[in-house]
Short mmCIF file of C-alpha atoms and ligand atoms in Angstrom, two decimals:
data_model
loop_
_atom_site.label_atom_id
_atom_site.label_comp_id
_atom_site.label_asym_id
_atom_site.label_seq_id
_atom_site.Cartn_x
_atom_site.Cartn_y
_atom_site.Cartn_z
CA UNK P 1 -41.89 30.55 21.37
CA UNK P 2 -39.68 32.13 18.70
CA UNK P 3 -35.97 30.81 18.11
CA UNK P 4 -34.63 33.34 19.94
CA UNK P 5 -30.94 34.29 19.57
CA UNK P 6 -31.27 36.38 22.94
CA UNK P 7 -32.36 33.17 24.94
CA UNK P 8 -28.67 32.10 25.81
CA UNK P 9 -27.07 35.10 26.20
CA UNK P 10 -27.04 34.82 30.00
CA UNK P 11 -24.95 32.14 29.81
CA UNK P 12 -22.54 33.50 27.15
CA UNK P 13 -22.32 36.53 29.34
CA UNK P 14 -20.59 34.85 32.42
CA UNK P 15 -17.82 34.09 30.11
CA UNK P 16 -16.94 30.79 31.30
CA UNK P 17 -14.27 29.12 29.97
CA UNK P 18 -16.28 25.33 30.57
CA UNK P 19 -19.94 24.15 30.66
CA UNK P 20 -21.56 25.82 33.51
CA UNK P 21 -21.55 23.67 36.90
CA UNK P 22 -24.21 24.46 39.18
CA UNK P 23 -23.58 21.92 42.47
CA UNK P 24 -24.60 21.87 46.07
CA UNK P 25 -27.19 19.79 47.96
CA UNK P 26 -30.08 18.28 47.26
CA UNK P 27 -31.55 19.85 50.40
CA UNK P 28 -30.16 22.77 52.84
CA UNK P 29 -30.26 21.22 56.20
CA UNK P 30 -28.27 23.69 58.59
CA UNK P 31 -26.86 27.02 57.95
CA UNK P 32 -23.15 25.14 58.73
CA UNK P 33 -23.63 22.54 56.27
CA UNK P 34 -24.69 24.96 53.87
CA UNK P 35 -21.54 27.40 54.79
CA UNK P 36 -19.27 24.04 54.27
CA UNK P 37 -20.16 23.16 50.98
CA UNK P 38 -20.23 26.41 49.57
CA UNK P 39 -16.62 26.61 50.57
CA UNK P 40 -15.37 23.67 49.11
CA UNK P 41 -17.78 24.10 46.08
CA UNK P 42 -15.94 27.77 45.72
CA UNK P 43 -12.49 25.40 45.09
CA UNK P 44 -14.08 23.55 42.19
CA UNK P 45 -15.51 24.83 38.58
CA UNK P 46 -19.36 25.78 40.19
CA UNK P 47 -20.19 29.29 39.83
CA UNK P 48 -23.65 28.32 41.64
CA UNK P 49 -24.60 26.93 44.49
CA UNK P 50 -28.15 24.77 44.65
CA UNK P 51 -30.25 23.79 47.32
CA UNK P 52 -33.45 22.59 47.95
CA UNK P 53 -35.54 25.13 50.62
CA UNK P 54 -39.21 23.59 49.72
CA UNK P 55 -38.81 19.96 48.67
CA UNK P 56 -41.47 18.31 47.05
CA UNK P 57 -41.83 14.84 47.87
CA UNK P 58 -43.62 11.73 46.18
CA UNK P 59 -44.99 10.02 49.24
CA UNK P 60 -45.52 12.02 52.73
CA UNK P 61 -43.34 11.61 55.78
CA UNK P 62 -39.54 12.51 54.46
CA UNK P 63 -37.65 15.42 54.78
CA UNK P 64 -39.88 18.54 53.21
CA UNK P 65 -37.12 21.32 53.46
CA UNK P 66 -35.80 24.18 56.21
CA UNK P 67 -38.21 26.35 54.31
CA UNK P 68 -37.48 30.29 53.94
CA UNK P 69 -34.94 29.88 56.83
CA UNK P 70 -32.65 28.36 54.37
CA UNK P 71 -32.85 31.42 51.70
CA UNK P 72 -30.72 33.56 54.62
CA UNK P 73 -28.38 30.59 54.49
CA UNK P 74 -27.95 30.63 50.72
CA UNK P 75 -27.56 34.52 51.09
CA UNK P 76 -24.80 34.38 53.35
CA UNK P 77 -23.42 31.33 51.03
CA UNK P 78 -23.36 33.88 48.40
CA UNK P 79 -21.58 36.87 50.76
CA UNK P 80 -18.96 34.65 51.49
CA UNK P 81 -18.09 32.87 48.70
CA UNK P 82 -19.40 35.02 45.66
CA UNK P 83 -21.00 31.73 44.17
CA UNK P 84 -24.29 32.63 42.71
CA UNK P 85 -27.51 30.76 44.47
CA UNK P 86 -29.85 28.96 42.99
CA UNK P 87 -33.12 27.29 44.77
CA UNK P 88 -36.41 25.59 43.40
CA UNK P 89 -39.96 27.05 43.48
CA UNK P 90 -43.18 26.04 43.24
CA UNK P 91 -45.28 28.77 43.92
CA UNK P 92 -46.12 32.22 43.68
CA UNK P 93 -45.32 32.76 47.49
CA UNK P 94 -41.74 30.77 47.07
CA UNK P 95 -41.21 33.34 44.53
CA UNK P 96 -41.93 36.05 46.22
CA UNK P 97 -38.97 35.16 49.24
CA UNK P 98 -36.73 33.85 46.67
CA UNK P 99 -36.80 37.42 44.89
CA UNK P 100 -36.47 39.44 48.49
CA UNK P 101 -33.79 36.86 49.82
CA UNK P 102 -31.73 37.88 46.11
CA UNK P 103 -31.37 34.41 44.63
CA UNK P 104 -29.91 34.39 41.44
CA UNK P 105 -31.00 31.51 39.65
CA UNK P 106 -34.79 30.13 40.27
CA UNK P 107 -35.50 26.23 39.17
CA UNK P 108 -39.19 24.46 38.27
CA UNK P 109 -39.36 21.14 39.39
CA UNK P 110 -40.29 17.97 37.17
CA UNK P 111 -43.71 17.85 39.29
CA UNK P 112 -44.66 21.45 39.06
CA UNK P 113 -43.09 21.66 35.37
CA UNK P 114 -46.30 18.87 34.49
CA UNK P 115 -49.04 21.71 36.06
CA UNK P 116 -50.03 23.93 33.43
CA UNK P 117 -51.74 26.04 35.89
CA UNK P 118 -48.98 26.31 38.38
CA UNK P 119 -46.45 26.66 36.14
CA UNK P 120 -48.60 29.94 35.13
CA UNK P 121 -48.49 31.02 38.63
CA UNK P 122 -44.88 31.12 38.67
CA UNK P 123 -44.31 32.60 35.04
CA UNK P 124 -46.91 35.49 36.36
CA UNK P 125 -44.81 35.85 39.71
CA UNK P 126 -41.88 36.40 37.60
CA UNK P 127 -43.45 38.75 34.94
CA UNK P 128 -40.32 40.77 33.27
CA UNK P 129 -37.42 39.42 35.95
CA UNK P 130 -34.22 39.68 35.26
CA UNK P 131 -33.07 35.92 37.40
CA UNK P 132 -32.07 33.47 35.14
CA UNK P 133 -35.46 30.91 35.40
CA UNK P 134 -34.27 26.85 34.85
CA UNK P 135 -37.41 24.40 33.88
CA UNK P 136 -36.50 20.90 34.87
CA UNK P 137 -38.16 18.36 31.86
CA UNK P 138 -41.88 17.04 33.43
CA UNK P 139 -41.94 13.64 35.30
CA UNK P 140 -43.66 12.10 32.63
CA UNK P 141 -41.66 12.23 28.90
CA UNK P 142 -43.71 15.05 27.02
CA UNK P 143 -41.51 17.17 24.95
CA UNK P 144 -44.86 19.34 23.79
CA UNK P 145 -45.22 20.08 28.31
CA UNK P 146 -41.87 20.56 28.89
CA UNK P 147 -41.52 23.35 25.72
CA UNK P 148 -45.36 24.77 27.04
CA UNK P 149 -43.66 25.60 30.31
CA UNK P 150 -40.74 27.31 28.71
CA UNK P 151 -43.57 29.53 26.18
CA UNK P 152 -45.42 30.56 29.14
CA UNK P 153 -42.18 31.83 31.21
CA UNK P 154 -40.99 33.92 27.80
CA UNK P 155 -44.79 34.80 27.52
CA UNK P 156 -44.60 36.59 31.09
CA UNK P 157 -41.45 38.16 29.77
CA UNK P 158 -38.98 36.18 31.14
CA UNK P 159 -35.82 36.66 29.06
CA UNK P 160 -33.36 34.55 30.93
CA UNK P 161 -34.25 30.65 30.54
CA UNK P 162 -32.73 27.76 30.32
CA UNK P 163 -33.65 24.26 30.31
CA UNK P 164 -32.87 20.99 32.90
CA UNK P 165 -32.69 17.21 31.83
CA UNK P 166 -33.32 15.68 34.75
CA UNK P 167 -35.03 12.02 33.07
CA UNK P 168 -38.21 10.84 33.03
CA UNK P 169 -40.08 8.52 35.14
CA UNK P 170 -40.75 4.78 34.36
CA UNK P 171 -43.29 2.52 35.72
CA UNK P 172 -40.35 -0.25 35.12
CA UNK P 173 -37.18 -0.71 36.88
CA UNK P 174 -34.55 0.04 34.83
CA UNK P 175 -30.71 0.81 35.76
CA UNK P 176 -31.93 5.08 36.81
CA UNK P 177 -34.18 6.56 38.92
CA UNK P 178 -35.76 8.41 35.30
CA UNK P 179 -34.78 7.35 32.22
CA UNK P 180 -32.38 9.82 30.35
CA UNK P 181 -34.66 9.23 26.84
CA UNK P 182 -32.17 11.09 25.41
CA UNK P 183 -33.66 11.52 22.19
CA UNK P 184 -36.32 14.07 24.45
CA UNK P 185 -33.65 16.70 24.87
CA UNK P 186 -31.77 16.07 21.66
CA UNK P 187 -35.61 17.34 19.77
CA UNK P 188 -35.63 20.25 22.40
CA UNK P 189 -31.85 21.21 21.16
CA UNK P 190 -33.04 20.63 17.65
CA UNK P 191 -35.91 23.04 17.66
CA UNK P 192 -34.20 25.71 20.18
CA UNK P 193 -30.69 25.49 19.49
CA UNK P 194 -30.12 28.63 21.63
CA UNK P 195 -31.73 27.86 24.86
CA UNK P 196 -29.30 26.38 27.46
CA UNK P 197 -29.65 22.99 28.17
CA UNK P 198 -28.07 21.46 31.29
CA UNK P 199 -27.99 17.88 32.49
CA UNK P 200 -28.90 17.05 36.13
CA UNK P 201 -27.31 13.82 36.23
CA UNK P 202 -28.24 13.29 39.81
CA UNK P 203 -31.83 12.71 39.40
CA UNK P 204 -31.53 10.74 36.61
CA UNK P 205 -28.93 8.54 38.22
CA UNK P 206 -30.67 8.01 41.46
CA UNK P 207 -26.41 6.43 42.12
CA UNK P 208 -23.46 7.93 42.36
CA UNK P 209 -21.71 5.59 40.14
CA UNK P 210 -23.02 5.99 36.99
CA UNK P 211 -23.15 10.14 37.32
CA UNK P 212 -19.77 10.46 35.84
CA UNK P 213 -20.61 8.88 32.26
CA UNK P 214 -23.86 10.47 32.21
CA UNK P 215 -22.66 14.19 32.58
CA UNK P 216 -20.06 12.13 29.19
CA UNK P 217 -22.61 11.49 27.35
CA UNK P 218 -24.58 15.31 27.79
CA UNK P 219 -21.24 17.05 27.11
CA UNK P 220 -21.05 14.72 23.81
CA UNK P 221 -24.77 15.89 23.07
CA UNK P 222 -23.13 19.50 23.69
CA UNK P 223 -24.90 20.38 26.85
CA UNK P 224 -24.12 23.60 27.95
CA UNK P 225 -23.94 22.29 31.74
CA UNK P 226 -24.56 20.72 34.78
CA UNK P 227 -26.29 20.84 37.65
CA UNK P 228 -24.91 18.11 40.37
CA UNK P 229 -26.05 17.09 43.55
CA UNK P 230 -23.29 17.59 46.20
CA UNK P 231 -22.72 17.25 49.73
CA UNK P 232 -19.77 16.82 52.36
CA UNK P 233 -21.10 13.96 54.09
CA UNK P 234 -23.39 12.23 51.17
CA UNK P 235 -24.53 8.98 52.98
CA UNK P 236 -25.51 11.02 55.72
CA UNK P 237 -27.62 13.68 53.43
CA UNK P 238 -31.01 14.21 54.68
CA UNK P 239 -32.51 13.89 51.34
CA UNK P 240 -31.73 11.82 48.04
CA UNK P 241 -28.47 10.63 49.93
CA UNK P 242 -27.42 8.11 47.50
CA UNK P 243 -27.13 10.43 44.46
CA UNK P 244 -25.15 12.95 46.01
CA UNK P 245 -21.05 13.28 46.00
CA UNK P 246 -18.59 14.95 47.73
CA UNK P 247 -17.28 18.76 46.10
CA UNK P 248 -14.03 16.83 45.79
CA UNK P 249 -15.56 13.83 43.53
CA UNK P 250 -16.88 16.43 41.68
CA UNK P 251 -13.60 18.56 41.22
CA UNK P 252 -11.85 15.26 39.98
CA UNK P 253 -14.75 14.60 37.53
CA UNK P 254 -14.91 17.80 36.09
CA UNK P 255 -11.32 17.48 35.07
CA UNK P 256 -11.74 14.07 33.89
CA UNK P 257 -14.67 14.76 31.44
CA UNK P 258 -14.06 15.60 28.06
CA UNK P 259 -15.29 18.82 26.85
CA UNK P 260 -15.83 19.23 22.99
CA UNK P 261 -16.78 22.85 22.79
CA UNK P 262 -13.44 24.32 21.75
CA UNK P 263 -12.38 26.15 18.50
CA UNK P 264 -10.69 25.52 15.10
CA UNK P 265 -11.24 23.68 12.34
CA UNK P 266 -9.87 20.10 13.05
CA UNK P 267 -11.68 20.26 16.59
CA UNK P 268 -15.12 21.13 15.37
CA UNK P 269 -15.19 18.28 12.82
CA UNK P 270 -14.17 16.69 15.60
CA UNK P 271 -16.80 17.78 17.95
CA UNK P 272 -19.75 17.20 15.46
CA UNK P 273 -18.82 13.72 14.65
CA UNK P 274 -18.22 12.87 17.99
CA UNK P 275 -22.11 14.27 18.89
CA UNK P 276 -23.49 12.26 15.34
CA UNK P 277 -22.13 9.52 17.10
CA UNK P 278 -23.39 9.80 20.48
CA UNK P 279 -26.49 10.00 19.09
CA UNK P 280 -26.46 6.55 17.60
CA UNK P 281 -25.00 5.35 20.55
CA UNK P 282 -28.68 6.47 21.98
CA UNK P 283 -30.27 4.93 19.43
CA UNK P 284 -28.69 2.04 19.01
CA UNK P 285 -29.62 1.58 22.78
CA UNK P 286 -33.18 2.29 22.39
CA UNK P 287 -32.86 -0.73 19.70
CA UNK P 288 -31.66 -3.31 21.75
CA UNK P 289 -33.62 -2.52 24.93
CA UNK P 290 -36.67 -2.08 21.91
CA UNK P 291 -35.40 -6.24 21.05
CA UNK P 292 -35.29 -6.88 24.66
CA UNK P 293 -38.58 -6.07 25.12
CA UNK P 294 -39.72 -8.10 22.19
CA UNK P 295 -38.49 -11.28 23.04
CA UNK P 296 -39.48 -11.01 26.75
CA UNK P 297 -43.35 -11.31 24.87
CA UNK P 298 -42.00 -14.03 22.63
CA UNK P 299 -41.39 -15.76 25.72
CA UNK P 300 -45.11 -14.89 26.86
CA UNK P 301 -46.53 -15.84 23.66
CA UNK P 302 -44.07 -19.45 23.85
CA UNK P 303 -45.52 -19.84 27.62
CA UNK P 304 -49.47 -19.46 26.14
CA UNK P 305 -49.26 -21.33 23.39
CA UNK P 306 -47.34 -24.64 25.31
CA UNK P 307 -50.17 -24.15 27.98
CA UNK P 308 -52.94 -24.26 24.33
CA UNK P 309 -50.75 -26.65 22.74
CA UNK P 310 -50.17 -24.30 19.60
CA UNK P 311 -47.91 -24.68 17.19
CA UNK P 312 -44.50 -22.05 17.77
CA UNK P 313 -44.25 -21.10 13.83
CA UNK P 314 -47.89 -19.32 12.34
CA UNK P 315 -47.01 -18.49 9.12
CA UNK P 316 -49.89 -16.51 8.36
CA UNK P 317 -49.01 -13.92 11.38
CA UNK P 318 -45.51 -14.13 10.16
CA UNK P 319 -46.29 -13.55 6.40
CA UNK P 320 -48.11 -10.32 7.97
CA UNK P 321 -45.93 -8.83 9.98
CA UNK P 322 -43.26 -8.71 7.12
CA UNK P 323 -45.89 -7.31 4.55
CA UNK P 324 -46.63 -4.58 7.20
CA UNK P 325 -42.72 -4.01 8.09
CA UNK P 326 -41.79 -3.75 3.87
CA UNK P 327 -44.72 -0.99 3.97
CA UNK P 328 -43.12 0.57 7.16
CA UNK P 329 -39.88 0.83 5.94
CA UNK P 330 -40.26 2.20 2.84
CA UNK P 331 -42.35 4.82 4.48
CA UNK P 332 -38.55 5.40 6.61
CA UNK P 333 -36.27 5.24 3.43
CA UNK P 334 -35.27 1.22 4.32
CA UNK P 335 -35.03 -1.13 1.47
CA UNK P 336 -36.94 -3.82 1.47
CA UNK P 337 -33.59 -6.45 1.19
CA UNK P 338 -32.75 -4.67 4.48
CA UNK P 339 -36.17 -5.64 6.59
CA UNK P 340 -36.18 -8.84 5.36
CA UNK P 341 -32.68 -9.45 6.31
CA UNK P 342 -33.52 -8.12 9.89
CA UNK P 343 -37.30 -9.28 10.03
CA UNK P 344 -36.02 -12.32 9.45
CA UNK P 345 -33.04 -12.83 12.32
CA UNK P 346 -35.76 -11.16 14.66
CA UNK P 347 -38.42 -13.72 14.39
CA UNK P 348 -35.10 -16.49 14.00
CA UNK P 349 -34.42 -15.19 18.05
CA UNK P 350 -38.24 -15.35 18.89
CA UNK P 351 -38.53 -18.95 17.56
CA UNK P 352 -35.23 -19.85 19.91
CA UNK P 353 -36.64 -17.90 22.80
CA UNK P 354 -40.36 -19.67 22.15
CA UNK P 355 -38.62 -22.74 21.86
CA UNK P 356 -36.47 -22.71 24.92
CA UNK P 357 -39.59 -21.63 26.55
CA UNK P 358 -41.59 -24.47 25.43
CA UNK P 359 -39.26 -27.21 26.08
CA UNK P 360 -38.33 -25.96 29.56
C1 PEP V 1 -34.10 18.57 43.09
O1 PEP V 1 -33.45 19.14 42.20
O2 PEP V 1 -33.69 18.39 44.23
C2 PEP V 1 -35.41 17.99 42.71
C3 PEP V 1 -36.37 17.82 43.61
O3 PEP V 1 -35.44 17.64 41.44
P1 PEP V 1 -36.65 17.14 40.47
O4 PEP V 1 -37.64 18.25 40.44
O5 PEP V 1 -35.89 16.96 39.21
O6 PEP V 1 -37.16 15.85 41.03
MN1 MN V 2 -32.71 15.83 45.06
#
């Protein structure tokens, strides 16, 4: 796909004076519940309105959407409040009744963004539209998939795209349902500087809580919105309940974040340092979950060696990693004083950590 200036102008042409907010549930249930949250969502910064008509679940047996029933809701949404709709597809067919029921905005979810073969079914539904078309990131943290959906959309024609962070999936645990990676969409911006890029803090979340300093942290990265799951009753939603908040929560957090994109001098020096920083707030992250990690297999090596009766310090193995680390970092422009210094405090906290291991 070429750089294209054209890609964003979508967004530039709704002239909005903040980041755009998409919001609404993560599922339409009832044509009333729908109604209600339009209405309050119409109060707040959204100019769209999102729900879920065909839901595509992991595992069998929850809630799988109103199906095209829901698309007259949305339409009526629309006639009452003016908010633009938005829905996800994941076929040809759910393309089709999206385009006759006049939604505005049409999403790809992270497990049809990872198809190749669907995602060509929808980018051939769509040939030449006009709708603004959103890919959510895959499930699984490929930049080169995620960017091979987007080609195949502008391939068909499609002239209107934008982009959704939405985090990646982990076999571990770890504090979100999908792991922001940040340093994913930060590339994407890199390479396609015009292309829209929203955060969908929901589904990285998986919580509530920690929604309001990831949406923080994407307006730092200067996101150019969000799309947030919310509902009137959230406990009560019928899907992905314990993401979602209330269109009040999110009027309070939208005028509690801090958004960078403004004018002048003074405030863009402002703006870029504050983004060169959030970025090594990500990385420095990545570098202490990285140590983490490493001495968790200290521990594992401390544990195998008590049970073989090995010595903790093999200076051989240690002599070698250091001789490949020097190599390594001059390769990344680090001096050689500089691994040593941190080589060395590294395998100072293994030792402790095989230590405490060993004489537990
Ligand atoms: C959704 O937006 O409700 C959804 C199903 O998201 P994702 O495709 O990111 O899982
Ligand atoms: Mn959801």
């Amino acid at each position: 796909m070429e750089n294209n200036k054209s890609l964003g102008n979508w967004l530039n042409a709704m002239n909005l004076a903040h980041p755009l907010v998409i919001a609404g549930p993560c599922s339409a249930e009832t044509e009333e519940q729908v109604l209600k949250i339009a209405h309050q969502l119409k109060e707040t910064d959204a100019t769209v309105l999102r729900a879920g008509i065909w839901k595509p679940r992991t595992r069998p047996g929850n809630f799988e959407g109103v199906g095209a029933l829901g698309l007259k809701w949305l339409q009526k949404a629309k006639q009452e409040t003016g908010l633009m709709i938005a829905t996800e597809v994941a076929n040809a067919n759910h393309v089709d009744l999206a385009l006759k029921h006049d939604v505005d905005i049409l999403w790809v979810g992270a497990r049809t963004t990872v198809s190749p073969f669907i995602v060509q079914e929808i980018a051939d539904a769509l040939k030449g539209t006009d709708k603004i078309v959103l890919v959510k990131n895959p499930v699984n943290p490929d930049l080169a998939l995620w960017l091979g959906a987007v080609e195949r959309f502008y391939a068909s024609n499609v002239k209107n795209l934008g982009v959704i962070h939405r985090g990646f999936s982990t076999y571990e645990k770890t504090r979100y349902r999908n792991n922001p990676e940040w340093q994913i969409p930060i590339d994407l911006q890199n390479k396609f500087p015009d292309l829209p890029l929203i955060l969908d803090p929901s589904h990285i979340a998986g919580r509530r809580d920690i929604i309001f300093d990831l949406c923080q942290t994407a307006l730092d990265l200067n996101f150019d919105g969000l799309m947030v799951e919310t509902h009137f009753d959230p406990d009560n939603a019928w899907s992905d309940a314990a993401q979602q908040i209330t269109p009040a929560t999110l009027d309070q957090m939208t005028i509690d974040l801090k958004i960078r994109k403004q004018e002048g001098d003074a405030v863009e020096f402002k703006n870029k340092l504050n983004t060169l920083r959030t970025k090594i707030d990500v990385l420095d992250h990545q570098l202490i979950e990285s140590l983490g990690k490493r001495m968790k297999i200290a521990d594992d090596i401390g544990r195998l060696k008590k049970k073989n009766n090995v010595a903790i310090l093999q200076t051989k193995r240690w002599n070698e990693i250091l001789g490949k680390m020097i190599l390594e970092g001059e390769e990344n422009q680090l001096s050689e004083e500089f691994i040593l210094r941190i080589f060395k405090a590294i395998h100072q906290e293994s030792i402790n950590h095989q230590k405490k291991v060993i004489n537990d």
